[in-house]
C-alpha positions as a Markdown table, in Angstrom:
| # | Residue | x | y | z |
|---|---|---|---|---|
| 1 | Met | 13.2 | -6.0 | 24.0 |
| 2 | Asn | 12.4 | -2.8 | 23.8 |
| 3 | Ser | 14.9 | -1.6 | 26.0 |
| 4 | Asp | 17.7 | -2.9 | 24.0 |
| 5 | Thr | 19.6 | -0.6 | 22.0 |
| 6 | Ile | 19.2 | -2.0 | 18.4 |
| 7 | Ala | 20.9 | -1.3 | 15.0 |
| 8 | Ala | 20.8 | -2.0 | 11.4 |
| 9 | Ile | 21.5 | -0.5 | 7.5 |
| 10 | Ala | 18.9 | 1.6 | 6.7 |
| 11 | Thr | 19.7 | 1.8 | 3.3 |
| 12 | Phe | 19.9 | -0.4 | 0.4 |
| 13 | Pro | 23.2 | -2.2 | 0.7 |
| 14 | Gly | 24.5 | -2.1 | -2.9 |
| 15 | Asn | 26.4 | 0.3 | -4.7 |
| 16 | Ala | 25.7 | 3.8 | -4.1 |
| 17 | Gly | 27.2 | 7.2 | -3.3 |
| 18 | Ile | 26.3 | 6.4 | 0.8 |
| 19 | Asn | 25.0 | 3.8 | 3.1 |
| 20 | Ile | 23.4 | 4.7 | 6.8 |
| 21 | Ile | 23.9 | 2.5 | 9.6 |
| 22 | Arg | 21.4 | 3.5 | 12.2 |
| 23 | Ile | 21.6 | 3.0 | 16.2 |
| 24 | Ser | 18.6 | 3.3 | 18.5 |
| 25 | Gly | 18.4 | 3.0 | 22.2 |
| 26 | Asp | 19.6 | 4.4 | 25.7 |
| 27 | Asn | 23.3 | 3.0 | 24.4 |
| 28 | Ala | 23.6 | 4.5 | 21.3 |
| 29 | Leu | 25.5 | 7.3 | 22.3 |
| 30 | Asn | 28.1 | 5.1 | 24.2 |
| 31 | Val | 28.9 | 2.5 | 21.2 |
| 32 | Ala | 29.1 | 5.4 | 18.6 |
| 33 | Glu | 31.8 | 7.0 | 21.0 |
| 34 | Lys | 33.6 | 3.7 | 21.2 |
| 35 | Ile | 34.1 | 3.2 | 17.4 |
| 36 | Phe | 34.1 | 6.9 | 16.0 |
| 37 | Val | 37.5 | 8.7 | 16.1 |
| 38 | Thr | 39.1 | 11.6 | 14.1 |
| 39 | Lys | 42.4 | 11.8 | 12.6 |
| 40 | Ser | 44.7 | 14.9 | 13.6 |
| 41 | Lys | 48.2 | 14.6 | 12.7 |
| 42 | Asn | 48.3 | 10.7 | 12.0 |
| 43 | Lys | 47.2 | 10.4 | 15.5 |
| 44 | Lys | 43.2 | 8.6 | 16.1 |
| 45 | Glu | 41.3 | 10.6 | 18.7 |
| 46 | Ser | 38.1 | 10.3 | 20.1 |
| 47 | Ile | 35.6 | 13.2 | 20.1 |
| 48 | Asn | 32.2 | 14.0 | 22.1 |
| 49 | Leu | 29.3 | 13.9 | 19.4 |
| 50 | Lys | 27.6 | 17.5 | 19.8 |
| 51 | Pro | 23.4 | 16.5 | 19.3 |
| 52 | Arg | 22.2 | 17.4 | 15.9 |
| 53 | Phe | 25.5 | 17.9 | 14.3 |
| 54 | Leu | 27.6 | 16.5 | 11.6 |
| 55 | His | 30.7 | 15.2 | 12.6 |
| 56 | Tyr | 33.6 | 14.0 | 10.4 |
| 57 | Gly | 36.0 | 11.3 | 11.1 |
| 58 | Tyr | 36.5 | 7.7 | 11.1 |
| 59 | Ile | 34.9 | 4.6 | 12.4 |
| 60 | Val | 37.4 | 1.7 | 13.6 |
| 61 | Asp | 37.0 | -1.9 | 14.9 |
| 62 | Lys | 37.9 | -3.7 | 17.7 |
| 63 | Asp | 41.5 | -3.5 | 16.7 |
| 64 | Asn | 41.4 | 0.1 | 16.2 |
| 65 | Lys | 41.9 | -0.5 | 12.3 |
| 66 | Ile | 40.0 | 2.4 | 10.2 |
| 67 | Ile | 37.0 | 0.5 | 8.5 |
| 68 | Asp | 35.8 | 3.8 | 6.7 |
| 69 | Glu | 35.9 | 7.5 | 6.6 |
| 70 | Val | 32.3 | 8.7 | 7.7 |
| 71 | Leu | 29.7 | 11.7 | 9.0 |
| 72 | Ile | 28.1 | 10.9 | 12.1 |
| 73 | Ser | 25.3 | 12.8 | 13.7 |
| 74 | Tyr | 23.7 | 12.1 | 17.0 |
| 75 | Met | 20.4 | 13.2 | 17.6 |
| 76 | Asn | 19.4 | 13.0 | 21.5 |
| 77 | Ala | 15.9 | 11.9 | 22.9 |
| 78 | Pro | 13.0 | 12.1 | 22.6 |
| 79 | Lys | 12.6 | 14.3 | 19.6 |
| 80 | Thr | 13.7 | 11.9 | 17.3 |
| 81 | Tyr | 12.1 | 9.1 | 15.0 |
| 82 | Thr | 11.9 | 6.2 | 17.7 |
| 83 | Met | 11.9 | 8.9 | 20.7 |
| 84 | Glu | 15.3 | 7.5 | 21.8 |
| 85 | Asp | 18.8 | 8.7 | 21.2 |
| 86 | Ile | 20.0 | 7.9 | 17.6 |
| 87 | Ile | 23.2 | 7.6 | 16.0 |
| 88 | Glu | 23.5 | 7.6 | 12.1 |
| 89 | Ile | 26.7 | 6.7 | 10.6 |
| 90 | Asn | 27.0 | 7.8 | 6.8 |
| 91 | Cys | 29.6 | 5.7 | 5.2 |
| 92 | His | 30.8 | 4.9 | 1.7 |
| 93 | Gly | 28.1 | 3.4 | -0.8 |
| 94 | Gly | 28.9 | -0.5 | -1.2 |
| 95 | Ile | 28.1 | -3.6 | 0.9 |
| 96 | Ile | 31.9 | -4.2 | 2.6 |
| 97 | Ser | 31.7 | -0.9 | 4.5 |
| 98 | Ala | 28.3 | -1.1 | 6.0 |
| 99 | Lys | 28.3 | -4.5 | 6.6 |
| 100 | Lys | 31.9 | -4.3 | 8.8 |
| 101 | Ile | 30.5 | -1.1 | 10.6 |
| 102 | Leu | 27.5 | -2.9 | 11.7 |
| 103 | Glu | 29.1 | -6.1 | 12.8 |
| 104 | Thr | 31.5 | -3.8 | 14.8 |
| 105 | Val | 28.6 | -1.7 | 16.4 |
| 106 | Leu | 26.8 | -5.2 | 17.2 |
| 107 | Leu | 30.1 | -6.0 | 19.3 |
| 108 | His | 29.5 | -3.5 | 21.4 |
| 109 | Gly | 26.4 | -4.2 | 23.0 |
| 110 | Cys | 23.6 | -3.5 | 20.1 |
| 111 | Arg | 21.4 | -6.2 | 18.5 |
| 112 | Leu | 20.6 | -6.4 | 15.3 |
| 113 | Ala | 17.0 | -4.6 | 14.5 |
| 114 | Glu | 14.0 | -6.7 | 13.5 |
| 115 | Arg | 11.7 | -6.0 | 10.6 |
| 116 | Gly | 10.0 | -2.6 | 11.1 |
| 117 | Glu | 11.5 | -2.2 | 14.6 |
| 118 | Phe | 12.6 | 1.6 | 14.4 |
| 119 | Thr | 9.0 | 2.4 | 13.4 |
| 120 | Lys | 7.3 | -0.1 | 15.7 |
| 121 | Arg | 9.4 | 1.7 | 18.8 |
| 122 | Ala | 8.2 | 5.1 | 17.2 |
| 123 | Phe | 4.4 | 3.9 | 17.6 |
| 124 | Leu | 5.0 | 2.0 | 21.2 |
| 125 | Asn | 6.8 | 5.2 | 22.6 |
| 126 | Gly | 3.8 | 7.2 | 21.2 |
| 127 | Arg | 5.0 | 9.4 | 18.7 |
| 128 | Ile | 2.8 | 8.0 | 15.9 |
| 129 | Asp | -0.3 | 5.8 | 16.0 |
| 130 | Leu | -0.9 | 2.6 | 14.2 |
| 131 | Ile | -2.3 | 4.5 | 10.9 |
| 132 | Gln | 0.7 | 6.6 | 10.5 |
| 133 | Ala | 2.9 | 3.8 | 11.0 |
| 134 | Glu | 1.7 | 1.9 | 8.2 |
| 135 | Ala | 1.2 | 4.9 | 6.2 |
| 136 | Val | 5.5 | 4.7 | 6.5 |
| 137 | Ile | 5.7 | 1.6 | 4.5 |
| 138 | Asp | 2.8 | 2.5 | 2.1 |
| 139 | Ile | 4.9 | 5.5 | 1.6 |
| 140 | Ile | 8.5 | 3.3 | 0.8 |
| 141 | Asn | 5.8 | 0.7 | -1.5 |
| 142 | Ser | 4.0 | 4.0 | -3.4 |
| 143 | Lys | 4.0 | 2.8 | -7.2 |
| 144 | Thr | 2.5 | 6.1 | -8.3 |
| 145 | Glu | 2.2 | 9.9 | -7.4 |
| 146 | Ser | -1.5 | 9.8 | -6.1 |
| 147 | Ser | -0.9 | 6.5 | -3.8 |
| 148 | His | 2.3 | 8.2 | -2.4 |
| 149 | Glu | 0.1 | 11.4 | -1.9 |
| 150 | Ile | -2.8 | 9.7 | 0.0 |
| 151 | Ser | 0.0 | 7.8 | 2.3 |
| 152 | Val | 1.6 | 11.2 | 3.2 |
| 153 | Asn | -1.8 | 12.7 | 3.8 |
| 154 | His | -2.4 | 9.5 | 6.6 |
| 155 | Leu | 1.3 | 10.0 | 7.8 |
| 156 | Glu | 0.4 | 13.6 | 8.5 |
| 157 | Gly | -2.4 | 12.1 | 10.5 |
| 158 | Arg | -5.5 | 13.3 | 8.8 |
| 159 | Leu | -7.1 | 9.8 | 9.0 |
| 160 | Ser | -6.1 | 9.5 | 12.4 |
| 161 | Lys | -7.7 | 12.8 | 13.3 |
| 162 | Glu | -11.3 | 12.1 | 11.5 |
| 163 | Ile | -11.2 | 8.4 | 13.6 |
| 164 | Asn | -10.3 | 9.9 | 16.8 |
| 165 | Glu | -13.1 | 12.7 | 16.6 |
| 166 | Ile | -15.7 | 9.8 | 15.6 |
| 167 | Ile | -14.2 | 7.8 | 19.0 |
| 168 | Glu | -14.3 | 11.1 | 21.0 |
| 169 | Lys | -18.3 | 11.6 | 19.8 |
| 170 | Ile | -19.2 | 8.2 | 20.7 |
| 171 | Met | -17.6 | 8.4 | 24.2 |
| 172 | Asp | -19.6 | 11.6 | 24.8 |
| 173 | Leu | -22.7 | 9.3 | 24.2 |
| 174 | Leu | -21.4 | 6.7 | 26.6 |
| 175 | Ala | -21.2 | 9.4 | 29.2 |
| 176 | Asn | -24.5 | 10.4 | 29.0 |
| 177 | Ile | -25.6 | 6.4 | 29.0 |
| 178 | Val | -23.8 | 6.1 | 32.1 |
| 179 | Val | -24.9 | 8.9 | 34.0 |
| 180 | Asn | -28.8 | 8.2 | 32.8 |
| 181 | Ile | -28.1 | 4.4 | 33.9 |
| 182 | Asp | -26.5 | 5.4 | 37.5 |
| 183 | Phe | -29.2 | 8.6 | 38.0 |
| 184 | Pro | -32.1 | 8.0 | 36.1 |
| 185 | Glu | -33.5 | 11.1 | 37.9 |
| 186 | Tyr | -31.1 | 13.5 | 36.5 |
| 187 | Asp | -31.9 | 12.6 | 32.8 |
| 188 | Glu | -35.0 | 11.6 | 30.8 |
| 189 | Asp | -34.4 | 8.3 | 28.4 |
| 190 | Glu | -36.1 | 9.7 | 25.7 |
| 191 | Ile | -33.6 | 12.8 | 25.6 |
| 192 | Thr | -30.8 | 10.5 | 25.8 |
| 193 | Ile | -31.9 | 8.1 | 23.2 |
| 194 | Gly | -32.9 | 11.1 | 20.8 |
| 195 | Asn | -29.2 | 12.2 | 21.5 |
| 196 | Val | -27.6 | 8.8 | 20.3 |
| 197 | Lys | -29.8 | 8.3 | 17.3 |
| 198 | Glu | -29.1 | 11.6 | 16.2 |
| 199 | Leu | -25.4 | 11.0 | 16.6 |
| 200 | Ser | -25.4 | 7.5 | 15.4 |
| 201 | Glu | -27.0 | 8.6 | 12.0 |
| 202 | Thr | -24.2 | 11.3 | 11.7 |
| 203 | Ile | -21.5 | 9.2 | 12.2 |
| 204 | Val | -22.7 | 6.1 | 10.0 |
| 205 | Asn | -22.9 | 8.6 | 6.9 |
| 206 | Lys | -19.2 | 9.6 | 7.8 |
| 207 | Leu | -18.2 | 5.8 | 8.1 |
| 208 | Asp | -20.2 | 4.9 | 4.9 |
| 209 | Arg | -18.1 | 7.9 | 3.0 |
| 210 | Leu | -14.9 | 6.6 | 4.1 |
| 211 | Ile | -15.6 | 2.9 | 3.5 |
| 212 | Lys | -17.1 | 3.8 | 0.1 |
| 213 | Thr | -13.4 | 5.4 | -1.1 |
| 214 | Ala | -11.7 | 2.3 | 0.1 |
| 215 | Asp | -11.9 | 0.5 | -3.6 |
| 216 | Thr | -10.1 | 3.8 | -5.3 |
| 217 | Gly | -7.7 | 3.7 | -2.6 |
| 218 | Lys | -6.9 | 0.2 | -3.3 |
| 219 | Ile | -6.5 | 0.9 | -6.9 |
| 220 | Phe | -4.0 | 3.6 | -6.3 |
| 221 | Lys | -2.1 | 1.2 | -3.7 |
| 222 | Glu | -1.8 | -2.0 | -5.4 |
| 223 | Gly | -2.9 | -0.9 | -9.0 |
| 224 | Ile | -5.7 | -2.0 | -11.2 |
| 225 | Lys | -4.7 | -5.8 | -12.1 |
| 226 | Thr | -5.2 | -5.9 | -16.0 |
| 227 | Val | -5.1 | -9.2 | -18.1 |
| 228 | Ile | -4.4 | -8.5 | -21.8 |
| 229 | Leu | -6.1 | -11.7 | -23.3 |
| 230 | Gly | -6.6 | -12.9 | -26.7 |
| 231 | Lys | -5.7 | -15.4 | -29.5 |
| 232 | Pro | -2.5 | -15.9 | -30.4 |
| 233 | Asn | -0.6 | -13.4 | -32.6 |
| 234 | Val | -3.2 | -10.9 | -32.0 |
| 235 | Gly | -0.8 | -7.9 | -30.3 |
| 236 | Lys | -0.7 | -8.5 | -26.7 |
| 237 | Ser | 2.5 | -8.3 | -26.1 |
| 238 | Ser | 3.1 | -5.7 | -28.5 |
| 239 | Leu | 0.2 | -3.8 | -26.7 |
| 240 | Met | 2.0 | -4.5 | -23.4 |
| 241 | Asn | 5.1 | -3.1 | -24.6 |
| 242 | Phe | 3.5 | -0.2 | -26.2 |
| 243 | Leu | 1.8 | 0.6 | -22.7 |
| 244 | Leu | 5.3 | 0.2 | -20.9 |
| 245 | Asn | 7.3 | 2.1 | -23.4 |
| 246 | Glu | 9.9 | -0.6 | -23.2 |
| 247 | Asn | 10.2 | -4.2 | -25.0 |
| 248 | Arg | 9.5 | -6.2 | -22.3 |
| 249 | Ala | 7.9 | -8.9 | -24.1 |
| 250 | Ile | 9.0 | -10.9 | -26.9 |
| 251 | Val | 7.1 | -10.0 | -30.3 |
| 252 | Thr | 7.3 | -12.4 | -32.8 |
| 253 | Glu | 5.0 | -13.3 | -35.9 |
| 254 | Ile | 5.1 | -17.0 | -34.6 |
| 255 | Pro | 1.6 | -17.8 | -32.7 |
| 256 | Gly | 2.4 | -18.9 | -29.2 |
| 257 | Thr | 5.6 | -17.2 | -28.8 |
| 258 | Thr | 4.5 | -15.9 | -25.2 |
| 259 | Arg | 3.9 | -19.4 | -23.2 |
| 260 | Asp | 3.8 | -18.2 | -19.7 |
| 261 | Thr | 2.8 | -14.7 | -17.8 |
| 262 | Ile | 4.6 | -11.6 | -17.6 |
| 263 | Glu | 3.7 | -9.3 | -15.0 |
| 264 | Glu | 4.7 | -5.4 | -14.6 |
| 265 | Tyr | 3.5 | -2.3 | -13.1 |
| 266 | Val | 2.7 | 0.8 | -15.3 |
| 267 | Asn | 1.8 | 4.6 | -14.0 |
| 268 | Ile | -0.2 | 6.1 | -17.2 |
| 269 | Lys | -1.5 | 9.5 | -16.5 |
| 270 | Gly | -1.5 | 8.9 | -12.8 |
| 271 | Val | -3.4 | 5.6 | -13.0 |
| 272 | Pro | -1.6 | 2.5 | -11.7 |
| 273 | Leu | -2.0 | -0.3 | -13.8 |
| 274 | Arg | -0.4 | -4.2 | -13.0 |
| 275 | Ile | -0.1 | -5.2 | -16.5 |
| 276 | Ile | -0.1 | -9.0 | -16.6 |
| 277 | Asp | 0.5 | -10.3 | -20.7 |
| 278 | Thr | -0.6 | -13.9 | -21.0 |
| 279 | Ala | 0.0 | -16.7 | -23.7 |
| 280 | Gly | -2.6 | -16.6 | -26.6 |
| 281 | Ile | -6.0 | -18.7 | -25.7 |
| 282 | Arg | -6.1 | -21.7 | -28.0 |
| 283 | Asp | -6.3 | -25.4 | -28.1 |
| 284 | Thr | -3.1 | -26.7 | -28.4 |
| 285 | Asp | -1.1 | -30.0 | -28.1 |
| 286 | Asp | 2.0 | -28.1 | -26.9 |
| 287 | Lys | 2.1 | -29.1 | -23.3 |
| 288 | Ile | 4.3 | -26.1 | -22.4 |
| 289 | Glu | 1.9 | -23.6 | -24.3 |
| 290 | Lys | -1.1 | -25.5 | -22.9 |
| 291 | Ile | 0.4 | -24.5 | -19.2 |
| 292 | Gly | 0.6 | -21.1 | -20.1 |
| 293 | Val | -2.9 | -20.8 | -21.5 |
| 294 | Glu | -4.1 | -22.4 | -18.3 |
| 295 | Lys | -2.3 | -19.9 | -16.4 |
| 296 | Ala | -4.0 | -17.0 | -18.5 |
| 297 | Leu | -7.3 | -18.2 | -17.5 |
| 298 | Lys | -6.1 | -18.4 | -13.8 |
| 299 | Lys | -5.0 | -14.7 | -14.2 |
| 300 | Val | -8.4 | -13.7 | -15.7 |
| 301 | Asp | -10.4 | -14.8 | -12.6 |
| 302 | Glu | -8.0 | -12.8 | -10.4 |
| 303 | Ala | -8.4 | -9.8 | -12.6 |
| 304 | Asp | -9.8 | -6.3 | -11.8 |
| 305 | Leu | -9.8 | -5.7 | -15.6 |
| 306 | Val | -9.6 | -7.6 | -18.8 |
| 307 | Ile | -8.3 | -6.2 | -22.0 |
| 308 | Met | -9.7 | -8.2 | -24.8 |
| 309 | Leu | -7.9 | -7.7 | -28.1 |
| 310 | Phe | -9.4 | -8.4 | -31.5 |
| 311 | Asp | -7.2 | -8.9 | -34.7 |
| 312 | Ser | -9.3 | -6.4 | -37.2 |
| 313 | Ser | -7.4 | -7.9 | -39.9 |
| 314 | Lys | -9.2 | -11.4 | -39.5 |
| 315 | Glu | -12.6 | -12.7 | -39.1 |
| 316 | Ile | -14.0 | -13.8 | -35.8 |
| 317 | Glu | -12.9 | -17.1 | -35.0 |
| 318 | Ile | -13.6 | -19.8 | -32.5 |
| 319 | Glu | -11.2 | -18.9 | -30.0 |
| 320 | Asp | -12.6 | -15.3 | -29.6 |
| 321 | Glu | -16.2 | -16.5 | -29.2 |
| 322 | Lys | -14.6 | -18.9 | -26.1 |
| 323 | Ile | -12.6 | -15.8 | -24.7 |
| 324 | Leu | -15.7 | -13.8 | -24.9 |
| 325 | Glu | -17.9 | -16.3 | -23.2 |
| 326 | Tyr | -15.0 | -16.4 | -20.3 |
| 327 | Ile | -14.9 | -12.8 | -19.5 |
| 328 | Lys | -18.4 | -12.4 | -19.8 |
| 329 | Asn | -18.9 | -11.6 | -16.0 |
| 330 | Lys | -15.8 | -9.3 | -15.9 |
| 331 | Lys | -15.3 | -5.6 | -16.5 |
| 332 | Val | -13.6 | -5.8 | -20.0 |
| 333 | Ile | -12.3 | -3.1 | -22.4 |
| 334 | Tyr | -12.7 | -4.5 | -25.8 |
| 335 | Ile | -9.9 | -3.3 | -28.3 |
| 336 | Lys | -9.6 | -3.9 | -32.1 |
| 337 | Asn | -5.8 | -4.0 | -33.1 |
| 338 | Lys | -3.9 | -3.5 | -36.3 |
| 339 | Thr | -6.6 | -1.1 | -37.8 |
| 340 | Asp | -3.9 | -0.1 | -40.0 |
| 341 | Leu | -4.9 | -3.0 | -42.1 |
| 342 | Glu | -7.6 | -4.1 | -43.9 |
| 343 | Asn | -10.7 | -4.5 | -41.9 |
| 344 | Arg | -12.1 | -7.9 | -41.9 |
| 345 | Leu | -13.5 | -8.1 | -38.4 |
| 346 | Asp | -17.3 | -8.2 | -38.1 |
| 347 | Leu | -18.9 | -7.9 | -34.5 |
| 348 | Ser | -22.1 | -7.0 | -35.6 |
| 349 | Lys | -23.9 | -9.9 | -33.4 |
| 350 | Tyr | -22.3 | -8.3 | -30.6 |
| 351 | Gly | -24.0 | -4.9 | -30.4 |
| 352 | Asn | -22.5 | -3.9 | -27.0 |
| 353 | Ile | -19.1 | -4.7 | -28.0 |
| 354 | Glu | -19.0 | -3.3 | -31.5 |
| 355 | Lys | -20.3 | 0.1 | -29.8 |
| 356 | Glu | -17.8 | 0.2 | -27.1 |
| 357 | Ile | -14.7 | -1.0 | -28.8 |
| 358 | Ile | -11.7 | 1.2 | -29.1 |
| 359 | Asn | -9.9 | 1.2 | -32.1 |
| 360 | Ile | -5.8 | 1.2 | -32.0 |
| 361 | Ser | -3.0 | 0.5 | -34.0 |
| 362 | Val | 0.2 | -0.5 | -31.8 |
| 363 | Leu | 2.5 | -0.4 | -34.6 |
| 364 | Asn | 1.5 | 3.3 | -35.4 |
| 365 | Asn | 1.1 | 4.5 | -31.5 |
| 366 | Gln | -2.5 | 5.0 | -31.9 |
| 367 | Gly | -5.0 | 4.5 | -29.1 |
| 368 | Leu | -3.4 | 4.7 | -25.8 |
| 369 | Asp | -5.5 | 8.0 | -24.6 |
| 370 | Glu | -8.8 | 6.5 | -25.3 |
| 371 | Ile | -7.6 | 3.1 | -23.1 |
| 372 | Ile | -6.9 | 5.3 | -20.5 |
| 373 | Glu | -9.9 | 7.4 | -20.7 |
| 374 | Lys | -11.9 | 4.4 | -20.5 |
| 375 | Ile | -10.2 | 2.9 | -17.9 |
| 376 | Ser | -11.0 | 6.2 | -15.8 |
| 377 | Gln | -14.4 | 6.0 | -16.8 |
| 378 | Met | -14.6 | 2.3 | -15.3 |
| 379 | Phe | -12.9 | 2.8 | -12.1 |
| 380 | Phe | -13.2 | 6.2 | -10.9 |
| 381 | Glu | -16.6 | 7.8 | -10.0 |
| 382 | Gly | -15.9 | 11.4 | -10.8 |
| 383 | Thr | -13.1 | 13.9 | -10.3 |
| 384 | Ile | -10.7 | 12.3 | -7.4 |
| 385 | Asn | -8.8 | 15.0 | -5.6 |
| 386 | Val | -6.2 | 12.7 | -3.4 |
| 387 | Ser | -4.7 | 15.9 | -1.9 |
| 388 | Asn | -8.0 | 17.0 | -0.3 |
| 389 | Asp | -10.3 | 13.7 | -0.2 |
| 390 | Leu | -9.8 | 11.4 | 3.0 |
| 391 | Ile | -9.0 | 8.2 | 1.0 |
| 392 | Ile | -9.0 | 4.7 | 2.8 |
| 393 | Asn | -6.1 | 2.6 | 1.1 |
| 394 | Asn | -5.7 | -0.3 | 3.8 |
| 395 | Val | -7.8 | -3.5 | 3.8 |
| 396 | Arg | -7.5 | -3.5 | 7.6 |
| 397 | His | -8.8 | -0.1 | 7.9 |
| 398 | Lys | -12.0 | -0.6 | 5.7 |
| 399 | Asn | -12.5 | -3.9 | 7.4 |
| 400 | Leu | -12.9 | -2.2 | 10.8 |
| 401 | Leu | -14.6 | 0.7 | 9.6 |
| 402 | Ile | -17.1 | -1.8 | 8.4 |
| 403 | Asn | -17.5 | -3.4 | 11.6 |
| 404 | Ala | -18.1 | 0.2 | 13.4 |
| 405 | Lys | -20.7 | 0.9 | 11.1 |
| 406 | Asn | -22.6 | -2.4 | 11.5 |
| 407 | Ser | -22.3 | -1.8 | 15.6 |
| 408 | Leu | -23.6 | 1.6 | 15.0 |
| 409 | Asp | -26.5 | 0.1 | 12.5 |
| 410 | Glu | -27.2 | -2.2 | 15.5 |
| 411 | Val | -27.7 | 0.8 | 18.0 |
| 412 | Leu | -30.3 | 2.6 | 15.5 |
| 413 | Lys | -32.2 | -1.0 | 15.3 |
| 414 | Ser | -32.3 | -1.4 | 18.9 |
| 415 | Ile | -33.8 | 2.3 | 19.4 |
| 416 | Asn | -36.1 | 1.6 | 16.8 |
| 417 | Asn | -37.5 | -1.8 | 18.3 |
| 418 | Gly | -37.7 | 0.2 | 21.6 |
| 419 | Met | -34.5 | -1.9 | 23.3 |
| 420 | Thr | -33.6 | -0.5 | 26.8 |
| 421 | Ile | -30.6 | 1.3 | 27.0 |
| 422 | Asp | -27.9 | -1.1 | 28.1 |
| 423 | Phe | -28.3 | -2.5 | 25.0 |
| 424 | Ile | -27.6 | 0.2 | 23.2 |
| 425 | Glu | -24.2 | 0.5 | 25.5 |
| 426 | Ile | -22.8 | -2.7 | 24.4 |
| 427 | Asp | -23.1 | -1.7 | 20.7 |
| 428 | Leu | -21.5 | 1.7 | 21.5 |
| 429 | Lys | -18.9 | 0.4 | 23.2 |
| 430 | Glu | -18.2 | -2.3 | 20.4 |
| 431 | Ala | -18.2 | 0.5 | 18.2 |
| 432 | Ile | -15.4 | 2.4 | 19.9 |
| 433 | Glu | -13.4 | -1.1 | 19.9 |
| 434 | Gln | -13.4 | -1.4 | 16.2 |
| 435 | Leu | -12.4 | 2.3 | 16.1 |
| 436 | Gly | -9.7 | 2.0 | 18.5 |
| 437 | Leu | -8.3 | -1.0 | 16.7 |
| 438 | Ile | -7.6 | 1.3 | 13.6 |
| 439 | Val | -5.5 | 3.6 | 15.3 |
| 440 | Gly | -4.0 | 1.3 | 17.6 |
| 441 | Lys | -5.8 | 2.4 | 20.7 |
| 442 | Ser | -6.5 | -1.3 | 21.8 |
| 443 | Val | -4.3 | -3.9 | 19.5 |
| 444 | Ser | -3.0 | -7.2 | 20.4 |
| 445 | Asp | 0.8 | -7.8 | 20.2 |
| 446 | Asp | 0.0 | -10.3 | 17.3 |
| 447 | Leu | -1.3 | -7.6 | 15.0 |
| 448 | Val | 1.4 | -5.2 | 15.8 |
| 449 | Asp | 4.0 | -7.9 | 15.1 |
| 450 | Lys | 2.4 | -8.8 | 11.9 |
| 451 | Ile | 1.8 | -5.3 | 10.5 |
| 452 | Phe | 5.5 | -4.4 | 11.4 |
| 453 | Asn | 6.7 | -7.8 | 9.8 |
| 454 | Glu | 5.8 | -6.2 | 6.7 |
| 455 | Phe | 8.6 | -3.5 | 7.0 |
| 456 | Cys | 12.1 | -3.8 | 6.0 |
| 457 | Ile | 15.2 | -4.0 | 8.5 |
| 458 | Gly | 16.2 | -0.8 | 9.1 |
| 459 | Lys | 13.1 | 1.0 | 9.0 |
């Protein structure tokens, strides 16, 4: 299948300025020359496509009827995204033109590309490794400038370079061990084992530093899953609208207005939040509202952060106490809303909450900065510079780094227990195997297919 010539619409097929149809493979140029013509003195003429130039003309169907006026470019292998010949047809935006051009392309010997197949070919043809391929989809899905910058760093190869350098160092150790096993008269066990121990400890420290960045990377990539919780009519939907800066949730004075969960992403001062507004927590006979309350509690179990709202104009009630009990093992930001009204809320028996609570008035747009500052303190240790710091933002990478570190820990245990050098060799090879899976040096077809199935068609 990798020898087929593939084609797909590479842009979102809706109303826009342009759409792009991309073709990749040995037959790409031949297909383009069959369907692309110029129009001179009312006569349609074919044209030889010069590499790396834009050519103006028309795409015609099998009946030689013009489909659309286009600009077309030809990029010859190997200096292309896929390292194959690539044709890109820029037509007018909208669904019809792009669809009809793609249909015409497919009639001339191409097949429709699978999800992520253009990037998959770039990987299989050796232009990028697996980390860089995964960075492509992370760039597309970025929700904040920070997550975008982390992914760009990976695409540039910074993480790949770090992993490959570690692999090379372990390979050098293995070479020394093989020499020691095959030619013991030329090498001393103590010297070899001493070198293995020193380098293994250094690499374990490096892997530890990378693994510790994974939680931060996950936050930047997926956002902090934040549930806004409280009893009915405490201001949850108003706070969500305030954070989103739009009227996303319906706000009324009637308790129980929110019956279902509402989820939105928001980037506040570089901190990505996946905000979930929930139904007010209370005992109710309303079947629909009861389902909403159950869903709200389920979201709490999945949350990274709970924002617990109190109404400062009311005394603490049984619903507040039930919520506090339910969230006692979660990361929580306590907020007292409606501080523009007379304060009747007494939290003196909850000394820790009274000390930490943030006073806000959504009505008067007060307190947002304090909330964001609190989130930063809870989730980020010190100052994070995504431009300079190497940050892991992929769960697959994290798990493989942990596996590699565990293998090196076994190496160090074997050395401390006086095991023979053969046992050390096995664990070093396992560490290389795990690190190789990160960059794609040794990876199964099933894993490759799974990774690229997360892409869109046309990328």
